[in-house]
GROMACS .gro file of C-alpha atoms in nm:
model
  107
    1GLU     CA    1  -2.692   2.674  -9.279
    2ALA     CA    2  -2.790   2.886  -8.973
    3VAL     CA    3  -2.460   3.070  -8.999
    4ARG     CA    4  -2.521   3.172  -9.359
    5GLN     CA    5  -2.846   3.341  -9.231
    6ASP     CA    6  -2.704   3.487  -8.912
    7GLY     CA    7  -2.348   3.487  -8.812
    8LYS     CA    8  -2.446   3.498  -8.447
    9ALA     CA    9  -2.548   3.163  -8.474
   10LEU     CA   10  -2.194   3.046  -8.449
   11GLY     CA   11  -2.220   3.120  -8.080
   12PHE     CA   12  -2.459   2.842  -8.037
   13ALA     CA   13  -2.279   2.584  -8.255
   14ALA     CA   14  -2.104   2.270  -8.134
   15ASP     CA   15  -1.727   2.297  -8.072
   16ARG     CA   16  -1.645   2.092  -8.371
   17LEU     CA   17  -1.837   2.348  -8.589
   18ARG     CA   18  -1.666   2.639  -8.433
   19ALA     CA   19  -1.330   2.465  -8.560
   20ASP     CA   20  -1.467   2.421  -8.912
   21ARG     CA   21  -1.299   2.682  -9.125
   22GLU     CA   22  -1.568   2.695  -9.384
   23VAL     CA   23  -1.842   2.738  -9.116
   24VAL     CA   24  -1.666   3.009  -8.937
   25LEU     CA   25  -1.584   3.184  -9.270
   26GLU     CA   26  -1.948   3.202  -9.354
   27ALA     CA   27  -2.024   3.335  -9.001
   28VAL     CA   28  -1.777   3.613  -9.016
   29ARG     CA   29  -1.898   3.704  -9.356
   30GLN     CA   30  -2.224   3.761  -9.206
   31ALA     CA   31  -2.123   3.916  -8.876
   32GLY     CA   32  -1.741   4.001  -8.841
   33TRP     CA   33  -1.762   3.988  -8.461
   34ALA     CA   34  -1.866   3.614  -8.481
   35LEU     CA   35  -1.496   3.555  -8.480
   36GLU     CA   36  -1.543   3.569  -8.099
   37TRP     CA   37  -1.682   3.214  -8.101
   38ALA     CA   38  -1.444   3.056  -8.349
   39ALA     CA   39  -1.189   2.803  -8.231
   40ASP     CA   40  -0.862   2.955  -8.114
   41PRO     CA   41  -0.659   2.803  -8.402
   42LEU     CA   42  -0.897   2.988  -8.652
   43LYS     CA   43  -0.850   3.316  -8.460
   44GLY     CA   44  -0.500   3.296  -8.606
   45ASP     CA   45  -0.603   3.233  -8.977
   46ARG     CA   46  -0.510   3.561  -9.154
   47GLU     CA   47  -0.757   3.521  -9.440
   48LEU     CA   48  -1.038   3.447  -9.200
   49VAL     CA   49  -0.954   3.743  -8.965
   50LEU     CA   50  -0.917   3.964  -9.252
   51GLU     CA   51  -1.268   3.894  -9.367
   52ALA     CA   52  -1.400   3.955  -9.017
   53VAL     CA   53  -1.226   4.303  -8.967
   54ARG     CA   54  -1.341   4.416  -9.310
   55LEU     CA   55  -1.689   4.393  -9.195
   56ASP     CA   56  -1.646   4.472  -8.840
   57GLY     CA   57  -1.322   4.641  -8.712
   58TRP     CA   58  -1.386   4.540  -8.364
   59ALA     CA   59  -1.334   4.176  -8.463
   60LEU     CA   60  -0.973   4.258  -8.423
   61CYS     CA   61  -1.010   4.202  -8.039
   62HIS     CA   62  -1.083   3.844  -8.099
   63ALA     CA   63  -0.779   3.775  -8.342
   64ALA     CA   64  -0.484   3.593  -8.227
   65ASP     CA   65  -0.198   3.815  -8.100
   66PRO     CA   66   0.034   3.777  -8.388
   67LEU     CA   67  -0.227   3.916  -8.620
   68LYS     CA   68  -0.280   4.223  -8.422
   69GLY     CA   69   0.073   4.303  -8.520
   70ASP     CA   70  -0.020   4.274  -8.893
   71ARG     CA   71  -0.009   4.618  -9.030
   72GLU     CA   72  -0.222   4.540  -9.326
   73LEU     CA   73  -0.490   4.361  -9.124
   74VAL     CA   74  -0.489   4.651  -8.860
   75LEU     CA   75  -0.536   4.912  -9.126
   76GLU     CA   76  -0.828   4.720  -9.255
   77ALA     CA   77  -0.969   4.719  -8.895
   78VAL     CA   78  -0.927   5.086  -8.832
   79ARG     CA   79  -1.080   5.169  -9.174
   80GLN     CA   80  -1.391   4.995  -9.062
   81HIS     CA   81  -1.388   5.134  -8.702
   82GLY     CA   82  -1.123   5.364  -8.576
   83SER     CA   83  -1.115   5.254  -8.209
   84ALA     CA   84  -1.010   4.921  -8.324
   85LEU     CA   85  -0.660   5.063  -8.309
   86ALA     CA   86  -0.693   4.988  -7.925
   87TRP     CA   87  -0.654   4.612  -8.006
   88ALA     CA   88  -0.348   4.661  -8.228
   89ALA     CA   89  -0.002   4.553  -8.109
   90ASP     CA   90   0.181   4.820  -7.930
   91PRO     CA   91   0.445   4.906  -8.204
   92LEU     CA   92   0.154   4.960  -8.443
   93LYS     CA   93  -0.033   5.230  -8.227
   94GLY     CA   94   0.287   5.460  -8.300
   95ASP     CA   95   0.223   5.408  -8.672
   96ARG     CA   96   0.142   5.748  -8.810
   97GLU     CA   97  -0.082   5.638  -9.093
   98LEU     CA   98  -0.258   5.402  -8.883
   99VAL     CA   99  -0.342   5.664  -8.619
  100LEU     CA  100  -0.451   5.909  -8.879
  101GLU     CA  101  -0.673   5.657  -9.035
  102ALA     CA  102  -0.817   5.595  -8.679
  103VAL     CA  103  -0.881   5.939  -8.608
  104ARG     CA  104  -1.063   5.995  -8.943
  105GLN     CA  105  -1.290   5.698  -8.869
  106HIS     CA  106  -1.337   5.766  -8.501
  107GLY     CA  107  -1.341   6.139  -8.487
   0.00000   0.00000   0.00000
């Protein structure tokens, strides 16, 4: 219940709750960067990470490495926060559309 009110509460939750997809999903819907406290396997859950970066592009830094190479997911992150491009996989840092979107958002 606490994470429904404040996603940051996930940082104080027991490990078993940090591994509970439903609990983590509620947390990242409140505060995208709550992904930081999710159990590692959930940081590779595309749907969950997409929810997080739509709210806070910086959440991309806590995503599993394979997702940092997911163009659609990275595009959502940079639309939210241009400097999230820093966390993208290297090949995507050369993607013209992603870089343009990042510049538009970050200035």
